[in-house]
């Protein structure tokens, strides 16, 4: 049942729902949903402080006004963010449509600071394929990055192609263009890093075939294209778009954000802890951090924070300070011994860096006195690789130079595996990341993602190692990263 409720209730419910989503997405290594974790945590990068600002207004009218402003700010990012907000609020019984302002019309095309028209995101269609082939030499394109990942019951991923221009980009063209293809519902994958030159796009009504090299291919049902090309305004498509795009000064502008009073005392401490936790969780967007961030523990420790923040914020004076102190201490208790070092380290850094009253600083000193701070809390690494595993993600990046900075070839493999070693009595599967540098081979077939496979790792020489999954469904060779 959906209720109207108040804006603060809806805002707090969105945080509660976000933490529940993150906890669910990280509950089991075999169903680990890195994309959902990253995207949901990212919502609270710019929206944690507005939540605390709304919760601590002096009156209910002020809390309603501030919460509506916070919800409007959250929704301004675009239609996908707004859709997510409405869906998640509805899932916990709140209707946002009457609380949000009408969506701001977003032009299909826009201009950059120079006044040059910029390329739009495009669905991967026959028309998009023709447009790309007109302006870029796909036959001479090379794969720069390939990422394939299991999300729920489907495969998704991305492909970055570096393609020469067919048009004159001028003296300021800079690096070669990158064509970023976002791929949904991947049906088949065949890729070999030794065969990555040349690409083709064949788009049909129900599927798209992306050819790579002489024998590679990606078969997908849908996708999008984003062109990273500073000279795109000089391309055939760019010149046509320029005629249909209004001058930059006539485009709608985002409403300037109002200055907010900075939280104080324990309110500031709680806000900083929440913000830091969300940033920590968000780092799984970088695949090689996926097994180092205790996502499930952090989300569990903060469960119900949205509702609790609103309740504490509605109090006044010393009662509010005590309520937020109790809230932080509750989070620490929920985190248990595994997260105690993380909380200790973060609280001490907040005490050292923020302008806190002496009483608040003394409170932090008291609750962290017995704790041993650690620079970073990871999930721990096994000394030996597992004997079997399920593939969650495989990413390859070719050696290249970007913005005058050379980068070596690399690969990231994310696995879910049964407990090993000291954890052998546990039933919980774990995540394990393999970072590989100076990649000499990266071969991948889609059947690598189908179920559990035997995992073989061999040291070919002092500097070279190999990681092979199943019947060569994944074959990666190179040097183990020191990260």
Short mmCIF file of C-alpha atoms in Angstrom, two decimals:
data_model
loop_
_atom_site.label_atom_id
_atom_site.label_comp_id
_atom_site.label_asym_id
_atom_site.label_seq_id
_atom_site.Cartn_x
_atom_site.Cartn_y
_atom_site.Cartn_z
CA UNK A 1 0.00 0.00 0.00
CA UNK A 2 1.37 3.43 -0.96
CA UNK A 3 0.93 6.38 1.39
CA UNK A 4 1.61 10.03 0.85
CA UNK A 5 3.55 10.66 4.06
CA UNK A 6 5.96 13.55 4.49
CA UNK A 7 9.07 14.48 2.54
CA UNK A 8 11.41 13.72 5.50
CA UNK A 9 9.82 10.27 5.88
CA UNK A 10 10.35 9.59 2.16
CA UNK A 11 13.95 10.83 2.26
CA UNK A 12 14.80 8.69 5.28
CA UNK A 13 13.05 5.70 3.69
CA UNK A 14 15.24 6.07 0.59
CA UNK A 15 18.37 5.73 2.73
CA UNK A 16 16.91 2.71 4.54
CA UNK A 17 15.95 1.16 1.22
CA UNK A 18 19.42 1.88 -0.21
CA UNK A 19 21.12 0.11 2.67
CA UNK A 20 18.76 -2.85 2.25
CA UNK A 21 19.56 -3.01 -1.47
CA UNK A 22 23.29 -2.91 -0.79
CA UNK A 23 22.99 -5.62 1.86
CA UNK A 24 20.97 -7.84 -0.46
CA UNK A 25 23.37 -7.31 -3.37
CA UNK A 26 26.37 -8.29 -1.21
CA UNK A 27 24.80 -11.09 0.85
CA UNK A 28 26.26 -13.99 -1.17
CA UNK A 29 29.45 -13.99 -3.23
CA UNK A 30 27.71 -16.15 -5.86
CA UNK A 31 25.07 -13.47 -6.49
CA UNK A 32 27.26 -10.44 -5.75
CA UNK A 33 25.90 -7.47 -7.70
CA UNK A 34 28.75 -4.98 -7.94
CA UNK A 35 26.87 -2.62 -10.24
CA UNK A 36 23.90 -2.21 -7.91
CA UNK A 37 26.19 -1.70 -4.91
CA UNK A 38 28.19 0.97 -6.71
CA UNK A 39 25.19 2.80 -8.18
CA UNK A 40 23.15 2.86 -4.98
CA UNK A 41 26.06 3.99 -2.79
CA UNK A 42 26.85 6.71 -5.32
CA UNK A 43 23.43 8.27 -4.70
CA UNK A 44 24.57 9.26 -1.21
CA UNK A 45 27.81 10.98 -2.18
CA UNK A 46 26.04 14.30 -2.72
CA UNK A 47 22.87 13.57 -0.76
CA UNK A 48 24.02 12.54 2.72
CA UNK A 49 24.56 16.10 3.98
CA UNK A 50 21.17 17.30 2.60
CA UNK A 51 19.52 14.44 4.51
CA UNK A 52 21.12 15.51 7.80
CA UNK A 53 20.36 19.16 6.99
CA UNK A 54 16.68 18.28 6.51
CA UNK A 55 16.51 16.10 9.62
CA UNK A 56 17.89 18.81 11.91
CA UNK A 57 15.70 21.78 10.94
CA UNK A 58 14.18 23.52 13.97
CA UNK A 59 10.52 22.94 13.03
CA UNK A 60 8.47 20.33 11.22
CA UNK A 61 7.71 22.92 8.53
CA UNK A 62 11.44 23.51 8.09
CA UNK A 63 12.15 19.78 7.92
CA UNK A 64 9.47 19.36 5.25
CA UNK A 65 10.83 22.25 3.18
CA UNK A 66 14.43 21.07 3.42
CA UNK A 67 13.52 17.45 2.65
CA UNK A 68 11.60 18.48 -0.47
CA UNK A 69 14.63 20.49 -1.58
CA UNK A 70 16.90 17.48 -0.91
CA UNK A 71 14.63 15.17 -2.92
CA UNK A 72 14.53 17.66 -5.79
CA UNK A 73 18.33 17.90 -5.76
CA UNK A 74 18.64 14.10 -5.78
CA UNK A 75 16.27 13.81 -8.75
CA UNK A 76 18.06 16.49 -10.81
CA UNK A 77 20.74 14.05 -11.94
CA UNK A 78 18.46 12.75 -14.68
CA UNK A 79 15.47 10.56 -15.56
CA UNK A 80 17.17 7.32 -14.50
CA UNK A 81 17.89 8.68 -11.02
CA UNK A 82 14.32 10.01 -10.72
CA UNK A 83 12.91 6.66 -11.85
CA UNK A 84 15.04 4.84 -9.26
CA UNK A 85 13.85 7.18 -6.50
CA UNK A 86 10.17 6.71 -7.37
CA UNK A 87 10.51 2.92 -7.61
CA UNK A 88 12.46 2.50 -4.38
CA UNK A 89 10.20 4.82 -2.41
CA UNK A 90 7.13 2.97 -3.69
CA UNK A 91 8.70 -0.33 -2.61
CA UNK A 92 8.56 0.85 1.01
CA UNK A 93 5.17 2.55 0.77
CA UNK A 94 5.96 6.15 -0.18
CA UNK A 95 4.71 8.09 -3.19
CA UNK A 96 7.25 10.62 -4.46
CA UNK A 97 5.44 11.99 -7.48
CA UNK A 98 3.62 14.67 -5.46
CA UNK A 99 6.80 15.57 -3.54
CA UNK A 100 9.04 16.10 -6.56
CA UNK A 101 8.93 19.06 -8.94
CA UNK A 102 8.14 18.32 -12.59
CA UNK A 103 11.16 16.84 -14.40
CA UNK A 104 13.30 19.41 -16.17
CA UNK A 105 13.39 18.94 -19.92
CA UNK A 106 16.81 17.75 -21.01
CA UNK A 107 17.89 18.47 -24.59
CA UNK A 108 18.98 15.46 -26.60
CA UNK A 109 22.13 17.31 -27.54
CA UNK A 110 24.14 19.93 -25.69
CA UNK A 111 27.27 22.02 -26.07
CA UNK A 112 30.49 22.07 -24.06
CA UNK A 113 32.16 25.13 -22.55
CA UNK A 114 33.63 26.01 -25.94
CA UNK A 115 30.20 26.05 -27.53
CA UNK A 116 30.94 22.88 -29.51
CA UNK A 117 28.12 20.37 -29.84
CA UNK A 118 28.75 17.15 -27.90
CA UNK A 119 27.85 13.58 -28.90
CA UNK A 120 24.72 12.08 -27.29
CA UNK A 121 24.24 8.66 -25.71
CA UNK A 122 22.74 6.50 -28.43
CA UNK A 123 20.92 3.16 -28.36
CA UNK A 124 22.91 0.53 -30.21
CA UNK A 125 20.81 0.38 -33.39
CA UNK A 126 21.38 0.04 -37.11
CA UNK A 127 21.24 3.83 -37.38
CA UNK A 128 23.91 4.25 -34.69
CA UNK A 129 26.09 1.63 -36.38
CA UNK A 130 25.84 3.49 -39.70
CA UNK A 131 26.69 6.78 -38.01
CA UNK A 132 29.77 5.27 -36.36
CA UNK A 133 30.93 3.61 -39.57
CA UNK A 134 30.56 6.91 -41.43
CA UNK A 135 32.82 8.87 -39.08
CA UNK A 136 35.20 6.19 -37.80
CA UNK A 137 37.25 3.44 -39.45
CA UNK A 138 35.91 0.44 -37.58
CA UNK A 139 37.99 -1.99 -39.63
CA UNK A 140 41.11 -0.38 -38.15
CA UNK A 141 39.68 -0.07 -34.63
CA UNK A 142 41.31 -1.84 -31.70
CA UNK A 143 39.87 -3.10 -28.44
CA UNK A 144 41.17 -1.03 -25.56
CA UNK A 145 38.99 -2.47 -22.79
CA UNK A 146 36.58 -5.38 -22.48
CA UNK A 147 34.58 -6.05 -19.31
CA UNK A 148 32.07 -8.87 -18.91
CA UNK A 149 30.19 -9.32 -15.63
CA UNK A 150 27.41 -11.48 -14.29
CA UNK A 151 24.57 -9.45 -12.77
CA UNK A 152 21.83 -11.66 -11.41
CA UNK A 153 20.94 -14.18 -14.09
CA UNK A 154 22.36 -12.24 -17.03
CA UNK A 155 25.65 -11.04 -18.43
CA UNK A 156 26.36 -7.36 -18.93
CA UNK A 157 29.51 -5.51 -19.84
CA UNK A 158 31.27 -2.84 -21.80
CA UNK A 159 33.59 -2.60 -24.76
CA UNK A 160 35.88 0.34 -25.53
CA UNK A 161 37.13 0.64 -29.09
CA UNK A 162 39.82 3.05 -30.26
CA UNK A 163 38.97 3.97 -33.85
CA UNK A 164 40.70 6.31 -36.31
CA UNK A 165 38.64 9.24 -37.58
CA UNK A 166 37.44 9.28 -41.17
CA UNK A 167 37.25 13.07 -40.99
CA UNK A 168 39.83 15.77 -40.32
CA UNK A 169 39.85 16.45 -36.59
CA UNK A 170 42.15 19.45 -36.89
CA UNK A 171 45.39 20.22 -35.04
CA UNK A 172 43.75 20.13 -31.59
CA UNK A 173 42.13 16.71 -32.02
CA UNK A 174 44.25 15.12 -29.26
CA UNK A 175 44.09 11.39 -28.51
CA UNK A 176 42.32 8.98 -30.88
CA UNK A 177 38.57 8.73 -30.24
CA UNK A 178 37.19 6.10 -27.90
CA UNK A 179 33.84 4.44 -28.65
CA UNK A 180 32.27 3.24 -25.40
CA UNK A 181 29.71 0.48 -25.92
CA UNK A 182 27.57 -0.44 -22.92
CA UNK A 183 26.24 -3.97 -23.42
CA UNK A 184 23.12 -5.47 -21.87
CA UNK A 185 21.95 -9.08 -21.96
CA UNK A 186 25.07 -10.58 -23.48
CA UNK A 187 24.30 -13.93 -25.06
CA UNK A 188 27.72 -15.02 -26.33
CA UNK A 189 31.33 -13.94 -25.92
CA UNK A 190 34.45 -15.01 -27.77
CA UNK A 191 37.52 -12.84 -27.26
CA UNK A 192 41.28 -13.27 -27.65
CA UNK A 193 43.65 -10.42 -26.84
CA UNK A 194 45.88 -11.58 -29.69
CA UNK A 195 42.98 -10.94 -32.10
CA UNK A 196 41.63 -7.54 -31.13
CA UNK A 197 42.19 -5.40 -34.26
CA UNK A 198 39.18 -4.67 -36.42
CA UNK A 199 35.53 -4.35 -35.44
CA UNK A 200 32.11 -4.60 -37.05
CA UNK A 201 28.55 -3.84 -35.95
CA UNK A 202 25.57 -5.74 -37.31
CA UNK A 203 22.36 -4.60 -35.65
CA UNK A 204 19.13 -6.51 -36.15
CA UNK A 205 15.72 -6.18 -34.56
CA UNK A 206 16.36 -8.69 -31.77
CA UNK A 207 20.14 -8.82 -31.44
CA UNK A 208 23.39 -7.09 -32.27
CA UNK A 209 26.58 -8.86 -33.30
CA UNK A 210 29.83 -7.03 -32.54
CA UNK A 211 32.68 -8.60 -34.44
CA UNK A 212 36.18 -8.30 -33.00
CA UNK A 213 39.26 -9.25 -34.97
CA UNK A 214 39.15 -12.26 -37.25
CA UNK A 215 37.28 -14.64 -34.94
CA UNK A 216 35.96 -12.80 -31.90
CA UNK A 217 32.41 -11.66 -31.31
CA UNK A 218 29.94 -10.35 -28.77
CA UNK A 219 26.27 -11.20 -29.23
CA UNK A 220 23.92 -8.90 -27.28
CA UNK A 221 20.24 -8.01 -27.26
CA UNK A 222 20.69 -4.31 -26.46
CA UNK A 223 23.23 -1.65 -25.64
CA UNK A 224 24.20 2.00 -25.89
CA UNK A 225 27.06 3.95 -27.45
CA UNK A 226 28.93 6.92 -25.99
CA UNK A 227 31.58 8.65 -28.11
CA UNK A 228 34.60 10.17 -26.39
CA UNK A 229 35.96 12.43 -29.12
CA UNK A 230 36.85 16.11 -28.50
CA UNK A 231 36.67 16.76 -32.25
CA UNK A 232 33.24 15.16 -32.76
CA UNK A 233 31.71 18.53 -33.68
CA UNK A 234 33.73 18.34 -36.92
CA UNK A 235 32.41 14.89 -37.88
CA UNK A 236 29.56 14.30 -40.32
CA UNK A 237 27.17 13.53 -37.46
CA UNK A 238 28.52 16.43 -35.40
CA UNK A 239 28.04 19.00 -38.16
CA UNK A 240 24.46 17.83 -38.66
CA UNK A 241 23.80 17.99 -34.91
CA UNK A 242 25.24 21.49 -34.76
CA UNK A 243 22.47 22.74 -37.02
CA UNK A 244 19.80 21.36 -34.66
CA UNK A 245 21.32 22.36 -31.30
CA UNK A 246 20.55 25.76 -29.74
CA UNK A 247 23.38 28.04 -28.61
CA UNK A 248 24.80 27.19 -25.21
CA UNK A 249 23.39 30.21 -23.39
CA UNK A 250 19.82 29.27 -24.38
CA UNK A 251 19.95 25.84 -22.75
CA UNK A 252 18.26 25.27 -19.36
CA UNK A 253 20.59 25.62 -16.41
CA UNK A 254 20.61 23.70 -13.17
CA UNK A 255 19.26 25.62 -10.20
CA UNK A 256 22.16 26.76 -7.99
CA UNK A 257 22.35 24.79 -4.76
CA UNK A 258 21.62 26.79 -1.60
CA UNK A 259 24.34 27.09 1.02
CA UNK A 260 23.54 24.97 4.07
CA UNK A 261 24.70 25.49 7.64
CA UNK A 262 27.34 22.91 8.51
CA UNK A 263 26.28 20.20 11.00
CA UNK A 264 27.83 20.47 14.44
CA UNK A 265 28.90 18.14 17.21
CA UNK A 266 27.70 14.54 17.09
CA UNK A 267 25.45 15.40 14.13
CA UNK A 268 28.56 16.21 12.10
CA UNK A 269 30.25 13.02 13.29
CA UNK A 270 27.27 10.86 12.27
CA UNK A 271 27.02 12.61 8.89
CA UNK A 272 30.73 12.09 8.21
CA UNK A 273 30.57 8.41 9.20
CA UNK A 274 27.60 7.82 6.90
CA UNK A 275 29.26 9.67 4.02
CA UNK A 276 32.60 7.88 4.47
CA UNK A 277 30.86 4.49 4.63
CA UNK A 278 29.01 5.14 1.38
CA UNK A 279 32.21 6.27 -0.33
CA UNK A 280 33.96 3.13 0.94
CA UNK A 281 31.15 0.94 -0.39
CA UNK A 282 31.18 2.80 -3.70
CA UNK A 283 34.82 1.86 -4.35
CA UNK A 284 33.68 -1.59 -5.51
CA UNK A 285 32.95 0.26 -8.75
CA UNK A 286 36.67 -0.35 -9.31
CA UNK A 287 36.63 -4.10 -9.81
CA UNK A 288 39.99 -4.77 -8.16
CA UNK A 289 38.57 -3.48 -4.84
CA UNK A 290 35.59 -5.84 -4.83
CA UNK A 291 37.08 -8.32 -2.35
CA UNK A 292 38.64 -5.66 -0.10
CA UNK A 293 35.58 -3.66 0.98
CA UNK A 294 33.37 -5.17 3.73
CA UNK A 295 30.18 -4.09 1.99
CA UNK A 296 27.81 -6.48 3.72
CA UNK A 297 29.17 -5.60 7.18
CA UNK A 298 28.96 -1.85 6.59
CA UNK A 299 25.41 -2.01 5.22
CA UNK A 300 24.36 -4.23 8.13
CA UNK A 301 25.88 -1.88 10.71
CA UNK A 302 23.96 1.11 9.30
CA UNK A 303 20.61 -0.68 8.85
CA UNK A 304 17.67 1.62 9.61
CA UNK A 305 19.87 4.72 9.67
CA UNK A 306 17.42 6.83 7.66
CA UNK A 307 14.61 6.42 10.19
CA UNK A 308 17.00 6.85 13.13
CA UNK A 309 18.55 10.04 11.72
CA UNK A 310 15.10 11.63 11.37
CA UNK A 311 14.14 10.67 14.94
CA UNK A 312 17.38 12.05 16.41
CA UNK A 313 17.24 15.19 14.29
CA UNK A 314 13.75 16.10 15.54
CA UNK A 315 15.13 16.55 19.07
CA UNK A 316 16.63 19.78 20.35
CA UNK A 317 19.77 20.87 22.22
CA UNK A 318 21.48 18.35 24.44
CA UNK A 319 18.90 15.65 23.68
CA UNK A 320 19.83 15.81 19.98
CA UNK A 321 23.56 15.59 20.75
CA UNK A 322 22.99 12.54 22.97
CA UNK A 323 20.72 10.91 20.38
CA UNK A 324 23.31 11.19 17.62
CA UNK A 325 26.03 9.92 19.94
CA UNK A 326 23.84 6.92 20.74
CA UNK A 327 23.22 6.41 17.04
CA UNK A 328 26.93 6.31 16.21
CA UNK A 329 27.55 3.94 19.13
CA UNK A 330 24.72 1.72 17.85
CA UNK A 331 26.38 1.55 14.45
CA UNK A 332 29.65 0.54 16.11
CA UNK A 333 27.85 -2.16 18.13
CA UNK A 334 26.07 -3.44 15.02
CA UNK A 335 29.40 -3.68 13.20
CA UNK A 336 30.85 -5.94 15.89
CA UNK A 337 34.54 -6.82 16.29
CA UNK A 338 35.07 -7.06 12.52
CA UNK A 339 34.24 -3.38 11.93
CA UNK A 340 35.51 -1.97 15.23
CA UNK A 341 38.95 -1.07 13.76
CA UNK A 342 37.28 0.68 10.81
CA UNK A 343 35.07 2.80 13.07
CA UNK A 344 38.02 3.57 15.36
CA UNK A 345 40.18 4.75 12.50
CA UNK A 346 37.48 6.89 10.88
CA UNK A 347 36.34 8.47 14.15
CA UNK A 348 39.88 9.42 15.06
CA UNK A 349 40.40 11.00 11.66
CA UNK A 350 37.16 12.97 12.05
CA UNK A 351 38.28 14.19 15.49
CA UNK A 352 41.61 15.31 14.02
CA UNK A 353 40.18 17.05 10.95
CA UNK A 354 36.80 18.56 11.93
CA UNK A 355 36.04 21.62 14.10
CA UNK A 356 34.28 19.78 16.93
CA UNK A 357 33.38 21.02 20.41
CA UNK A 358 35.66 19.73 23.15
CA UNK A 359 32.84 17.65 24.61
CA UNK A 360 32.25 15.86 21.29
CA UNK A 361 35.98 15.34 20.81
CA UNK A 362 36.20 13.90 24.31
CA UNK A 363 33.31 11.54 23.56
CA UNK A 364 35.15 10.25 20.47
CA UNK A 365 38.28 9.76 22.54
CA UNK A 366 36.32 7.72 25.05
CA UNK A 367 34.66 5.34 22.61
CA UNK A 368 37.86 4.79 20.61
CA UNK A 369 40.28 4.50 23.52
CA UNK A 370 40.36 0.71 23.50
CA UNK A 371 40.33 0.31 19.74
CA UNK A 372 43.30 -0.39 17.50
CA UNK A 373 43.12 1.69 14.34
CA UNK A 374 43.90 0.15 10.99
CA UNK A 375 44.70 2.02 7.76
CA UNK A 376 42.22 -0.04 5.78
CA UNK A 377 39.89 -2.91 6.50
CA UNK A 378 39.75 -5.61 3.86
CA UNK A 379 38.01 -8.97 3.79
CA UNK A 380 41.26 -10.86 4.03
CA UNK A 381 43.12 -12.86 1.42
CA UNK A 382 43.81 -16.57 1.20
CA UNK A 383 47.41 -17.50 0.64
CA UNK A 384 46.51 -20.23 -1.84
CA UNK A 385 44.05 -19.93 -4.72
CA UNK A 386 40.81 -21.93 -4.49
CA UNK A 387 40.47 -25.20 -6.39
CA UNK A 388 37.12 -24.26 -7.89
CA UNK A 389 35.27 -21.01 -8.46
CA UNK A 390 32.46 -19.21 -10.23
CA UNK A 391 33.42 -16.33 -12.49
CA UNK A 392 31.72 -13.04 -11.58
CA UNK A 393 33.75 -10.58 -13.69
CA UNK A 394 36.57 -10.56 -16.21
CA UNK A 395 38.17 -7.34 -17.48
CA UNK A 396 40.99 -6.79 -19.95
CA UNK A 397 42.76 -3.52 -20.74
CA UNK A 398 45.32 -3.27 -23.53
CA UNK A 399 48.54 -1.32 -23.18
CA UNK A 400 47.99 2.25 -24.35
CA UNK A 401 48.80 5.91 -23.86
CA UNK A 402 46.07 8.31 -22.78
CA UNK A 403 46.57 12.01 -22.11
CA UNK A 404 50.33 11.49 -22.61
CA UNK A 405 50.44 8.89 -19.82
CA UNK A 406 51.50 5.35 -20.83
CA UNK A 407 49.63 2.46 -19.20
CA UNK A 408 50.55 -1.19 -19.33
CA UNK A 409 48.19 -4.02 -20.18
CA UNK A 410 46.21 -5.44 -17.27
CA UNK A 411 43.42 -7.81 -16.34
CA UNK A 412 41.08 -8.16 -13.38
CA UNK A 413 39.29 -11.43 -12.57
CA UNK A 414 36.65 -11.57 -9.84
CA UNK A 415 35.75 -15.02 -8.56
CA UNK A 416 33.32 -16.44 -6.02
CA UNK A 417 34.69 -19.53 -4.33
CA UNK A 418 33.85 -21.95 -1.50
CA UNK A 419 35.55 -21.43 1.86
CA UNK A 420 39.15 -22.65 2.02
CA UNK A 421 41.87 -22.94 4.65
CA UNK A 422 40.85 -21.54 8.04
CA UNK A 423 37.36 -20.78 6.70
CA UNK A 424 36.71 -24.37 5.56
CA UNK A 425 34.09 -24.90 8.28
CA UNK A 426 32.11 -21.89 7.07
CA UNK A 427 29.37 -22.29 4.49
CA UNK A 428 29.82 -18.78 3.13
CA UNK A 429 31.40 -18.39 -0.27
CA UNK A 430 33.92 -15.59 -0.62
CA UNK A 431 35.06 -13.15 -3.28
CA UNK A 432 38.59 -13.25 -4.62
CA UNK A 433 40.20 -10.78 -7.02
CA UNK A 434 43.15 -11.65 -9.23
CA UNK A 435 45.00 -8.61 -10.58
CA UNK A 436 47.30 -9.30 -13.53
CA UNK A 437 49.76 -6.87 -15.12
CA UNK A 438 51.74 -7.10 -18.36
CA UNK A 439 49.11 -9.42 -19.81
CA UNK A 440 50.47 -11.70 -22.53
CA UNK A 441 47.19 -13.57 -23.06
CA UNK A 442 43.54 -12.95 -22.25
CA UNK A 443 41.05 -15.38 -23.75
CA UNK A 444 37.42 -15.50 -22.69
CA UNK A 445 34.32 -17.45 -23.68
CA UNK A 446 30.87 -16.89 -22.23
CA UNK A 447 30.67 -20.45 -20.85
CA UNK A 448 33.24 -19.37 -18.25
CA UNK A 449 30.32 -17.69 -16.47
CA UNK A 450 28.16 -20.82 -16.45
CA UNK A 451 28.43 -22.49 -13.04
CA UNK A 452 31.44 -23.54 -11.00
CA UNK A 453 34.69 -24.54 -12.72
CA UNK A 454 38.04 -25.99 -11.81
CA UNK A 455 40.62 -23.24 -11.30
CA UNK A 456 44.25 -23.77 -12.27
CA UNK A 457 47.05 -21.35 -11.53
CA UNK A 458 50.59 -22.03 -12.67
CA UNK A 459 53.84 -20.12 -12.31
CA UNK A 460 55.36 -20.32 -15.77
CA UNK A 461 58.51 -18.44 -14.73
CA UNK A 462 59.71 -16.16 -11.98
CA UNK A 463 57.82 -13.25 -13.55
CA UNK A 464 54.94 -14.98 -15.36
CA UNK A 465 51.86 -16.74 -14.05
CA UNK A 466 48.69 -18.12 -15.61
CA UNK A 467 45.09 -18.42 -14.43
CA UNK A 468 42.87 -20.89 -16.27
CA UNK A 469 39.20 -21.54 -15.50
CA UNK A 470 37.40 -24.65 -16.69
CA UNK A 471 38.30 -26.01 -20.09
CA UNK A 472 40.21 -22.88 -21.05
CA UNK A 473 36.98 -20.86 -20.91
CA UNK A 474 39.12 -18.16 -19.31
CA UNK A 475 42.86 -18.10 -19.88
CA UNK A 476 44.83 -15.17 -18.45
CA UNK A 477 48.61 -14.95 -18.43
CA UNK A 478 50.87 -12.22 -17.13
CA UNK A 479 52.51 -11.05 -13.93
CA UNK A 480 50.61 -10.84 -10.64
CA UNK A 481 49.96 -7.26 -9.63
CA UNK A 482 51.56 -5.87 -6.47
CA UNK A 483 48.45 -3.81 -5.65
#
